[in-house]
GROMACS .gro file of C-alpha atoms in nm:
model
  143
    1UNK     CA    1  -2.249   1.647  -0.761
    2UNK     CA    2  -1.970   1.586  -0.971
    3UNK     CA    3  -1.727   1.269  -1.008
    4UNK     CA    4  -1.478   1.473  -0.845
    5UNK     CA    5  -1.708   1.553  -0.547
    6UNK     CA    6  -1.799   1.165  -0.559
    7UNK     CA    7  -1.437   1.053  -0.477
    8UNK     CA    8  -1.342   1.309  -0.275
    9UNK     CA    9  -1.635   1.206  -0.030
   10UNK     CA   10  -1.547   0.850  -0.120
   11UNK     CA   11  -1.198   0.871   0.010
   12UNK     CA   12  -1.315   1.073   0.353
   13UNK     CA   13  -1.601   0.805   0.420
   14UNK     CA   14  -1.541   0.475   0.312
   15UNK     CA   15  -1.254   0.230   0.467
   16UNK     CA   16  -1.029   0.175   0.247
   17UNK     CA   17  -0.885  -0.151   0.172
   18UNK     CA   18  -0.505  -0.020   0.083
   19UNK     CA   19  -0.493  -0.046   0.536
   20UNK     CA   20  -0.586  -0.428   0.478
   21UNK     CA   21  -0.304  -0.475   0.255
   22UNK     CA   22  -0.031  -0.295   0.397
   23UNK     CA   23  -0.136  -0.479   0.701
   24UNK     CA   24  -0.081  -0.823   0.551
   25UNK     CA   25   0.218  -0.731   0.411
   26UNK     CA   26   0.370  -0.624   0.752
   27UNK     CA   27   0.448  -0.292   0.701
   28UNK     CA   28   0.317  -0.092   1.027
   29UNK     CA   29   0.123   0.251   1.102
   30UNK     CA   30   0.497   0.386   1.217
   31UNK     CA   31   0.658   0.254   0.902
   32UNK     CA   32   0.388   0.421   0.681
   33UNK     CA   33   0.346   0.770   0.870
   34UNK     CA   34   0.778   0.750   0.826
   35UNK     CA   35   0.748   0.697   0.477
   36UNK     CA   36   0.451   0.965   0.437
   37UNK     CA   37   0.585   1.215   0.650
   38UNK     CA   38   0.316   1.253   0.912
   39UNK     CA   39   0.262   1.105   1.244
   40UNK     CA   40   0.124   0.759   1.336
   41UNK     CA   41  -0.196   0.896   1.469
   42UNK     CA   42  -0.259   1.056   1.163
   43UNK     CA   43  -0.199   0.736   0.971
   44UNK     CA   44  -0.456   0.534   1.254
   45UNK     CA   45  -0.698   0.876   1.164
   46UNK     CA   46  -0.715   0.753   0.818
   47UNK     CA   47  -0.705   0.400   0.890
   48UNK     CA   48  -1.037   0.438   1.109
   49UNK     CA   49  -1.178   0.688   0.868
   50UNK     CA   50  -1.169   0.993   1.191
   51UNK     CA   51  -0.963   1.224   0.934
   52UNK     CA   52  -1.004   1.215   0.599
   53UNK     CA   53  -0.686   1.071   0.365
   54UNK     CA   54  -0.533   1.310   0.087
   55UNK     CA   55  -0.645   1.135  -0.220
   56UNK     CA   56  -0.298   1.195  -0.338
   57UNK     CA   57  -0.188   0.956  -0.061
   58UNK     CA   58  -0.384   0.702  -0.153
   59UNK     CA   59  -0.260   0.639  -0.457
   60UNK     CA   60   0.112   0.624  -0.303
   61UNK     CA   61  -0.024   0.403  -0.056
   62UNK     CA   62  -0.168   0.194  -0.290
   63UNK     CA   63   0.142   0.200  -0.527
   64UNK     CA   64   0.344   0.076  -0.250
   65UNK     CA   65   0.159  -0.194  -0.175
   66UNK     CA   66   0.199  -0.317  -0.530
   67UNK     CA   67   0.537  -0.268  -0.495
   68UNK     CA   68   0.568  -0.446  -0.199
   69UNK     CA   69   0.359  -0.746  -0.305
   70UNK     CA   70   0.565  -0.791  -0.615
   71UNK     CA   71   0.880  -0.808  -0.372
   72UNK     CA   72   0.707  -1.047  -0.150
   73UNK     CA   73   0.629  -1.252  -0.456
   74UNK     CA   74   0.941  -1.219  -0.540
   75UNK     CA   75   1.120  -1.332  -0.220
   76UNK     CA   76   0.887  -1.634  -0.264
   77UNK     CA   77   0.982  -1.744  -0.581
   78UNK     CA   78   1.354  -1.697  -0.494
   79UNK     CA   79   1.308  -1.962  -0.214
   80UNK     CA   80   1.136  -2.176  -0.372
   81UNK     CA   81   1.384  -2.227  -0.671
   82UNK     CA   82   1.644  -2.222  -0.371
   83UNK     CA   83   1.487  -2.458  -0.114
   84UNK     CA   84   1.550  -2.226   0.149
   85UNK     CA   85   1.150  -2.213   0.263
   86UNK     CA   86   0.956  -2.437   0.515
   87UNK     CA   87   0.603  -2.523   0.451
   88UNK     CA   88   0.508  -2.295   0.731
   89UNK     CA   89   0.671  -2.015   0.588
   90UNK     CA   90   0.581  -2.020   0.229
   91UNK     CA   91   0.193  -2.127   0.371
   92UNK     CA   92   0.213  -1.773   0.590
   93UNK     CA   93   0.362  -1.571   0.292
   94UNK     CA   94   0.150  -1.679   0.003
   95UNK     CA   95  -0.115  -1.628   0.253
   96UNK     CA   96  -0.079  -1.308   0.284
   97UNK     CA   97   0.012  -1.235  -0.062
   98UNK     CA   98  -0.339  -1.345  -0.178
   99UNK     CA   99  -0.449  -1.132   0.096
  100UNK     CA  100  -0.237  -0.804  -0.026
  101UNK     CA  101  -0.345  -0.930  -0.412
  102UNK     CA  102  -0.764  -0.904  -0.303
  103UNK     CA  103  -0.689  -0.567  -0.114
  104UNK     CA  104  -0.504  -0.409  -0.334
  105UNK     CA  105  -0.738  -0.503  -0.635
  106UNK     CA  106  -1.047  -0.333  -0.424
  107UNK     CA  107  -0.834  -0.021  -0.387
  108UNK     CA  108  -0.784  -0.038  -0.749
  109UNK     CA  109  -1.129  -0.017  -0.831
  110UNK     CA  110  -1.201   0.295  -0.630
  111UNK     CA  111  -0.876   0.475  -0.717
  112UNK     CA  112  -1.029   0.418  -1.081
  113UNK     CA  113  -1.295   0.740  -0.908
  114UNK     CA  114  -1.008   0.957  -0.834
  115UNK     CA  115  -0.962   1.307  -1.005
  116UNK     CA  116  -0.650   1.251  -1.261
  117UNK     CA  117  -0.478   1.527  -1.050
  118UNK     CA  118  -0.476   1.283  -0.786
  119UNK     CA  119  -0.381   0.981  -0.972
  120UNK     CA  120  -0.019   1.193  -1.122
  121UNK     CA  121   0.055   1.304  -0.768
  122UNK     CA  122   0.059   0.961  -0.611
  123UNK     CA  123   0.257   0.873  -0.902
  124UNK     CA  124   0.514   1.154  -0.870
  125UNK     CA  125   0.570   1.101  -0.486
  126UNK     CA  126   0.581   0.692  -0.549
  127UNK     CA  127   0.871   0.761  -0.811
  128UNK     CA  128   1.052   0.981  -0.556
  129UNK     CA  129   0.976   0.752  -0.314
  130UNK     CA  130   1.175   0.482  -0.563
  131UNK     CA  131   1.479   0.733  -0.604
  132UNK     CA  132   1.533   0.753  -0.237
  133UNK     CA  133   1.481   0.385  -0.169
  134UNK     CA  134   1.726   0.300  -0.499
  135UNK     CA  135   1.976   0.548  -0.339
  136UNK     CA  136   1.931   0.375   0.003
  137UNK     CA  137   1.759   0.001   0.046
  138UNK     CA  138   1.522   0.023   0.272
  139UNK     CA  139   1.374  -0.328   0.370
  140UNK     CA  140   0.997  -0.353   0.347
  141UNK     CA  141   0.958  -0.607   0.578
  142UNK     CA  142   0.843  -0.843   0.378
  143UNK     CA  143   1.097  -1.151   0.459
   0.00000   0.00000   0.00000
């Protein structure tokens, strides 16, 4: 079996943490089947592990998620520096900003498995998904 076959099985049977950090991030099966193109019980197929995930899509999930974290931090910092943030709210955020941070470092590791092929296409549709969104904010839900 090669390291191709490896990650390919990998990314049908294993869950896969990327879900854990989108999730404390707040972004929702809808928002990510919109943003992937497919439909929300695909996205809860993949979540669950019932269908198996394009590994080309999980490295756009996962670049999202960094993306979204560093807004989130972002946000964060901005407030802070502002005053504009309760206790409760920077508590829940930072919260689940170390929460994003440890999923989307385990994610990291096992996209490190991924065929290269699949590593440029999740780049390629994460930097169209950038044009679009620089064309035409689109809030992450992160605030």
């Amino acid at each position: 079996m090669t390291t191709t076959d490896i990650a390919r099985n990998f990314v049908q049977d294993v869950f896969h943490p990327v879900f854990q950090g989108l999730e404390a991030s707040r972004i929702s099966g809808r928002d990510i089947a919109a943003i992937v193109g497919v439909s929300p019980p695909t996205v809860s197929k993949w979540r669950t592990g019932r269908t198996r995930m394009p590994a080309v899509t999980l490295v756009f999930l996962t670049l999202l998620l960094a993306h979204w974290l560093d807004e989130l931090e972002h946000l964060i910092r901005a407030r802070s520096k502002t005053g504009q943030l309760s206790g409760l709210w920077r508590r829940d955020r930072e919260g689940r900003l170390l929460a994003g941070r440890k999923s989307l470092e385990e994610q990291d590791a096992i996209n490190t498995t991924l065929p290269a092929a699949a590593l440029s296409g999740g780049e390629r549709l994460f930097r169209d998904w950038w044009r679009v969104r620089a064309a035409r904010p689109v809030s992450a839900g992160a605030a």
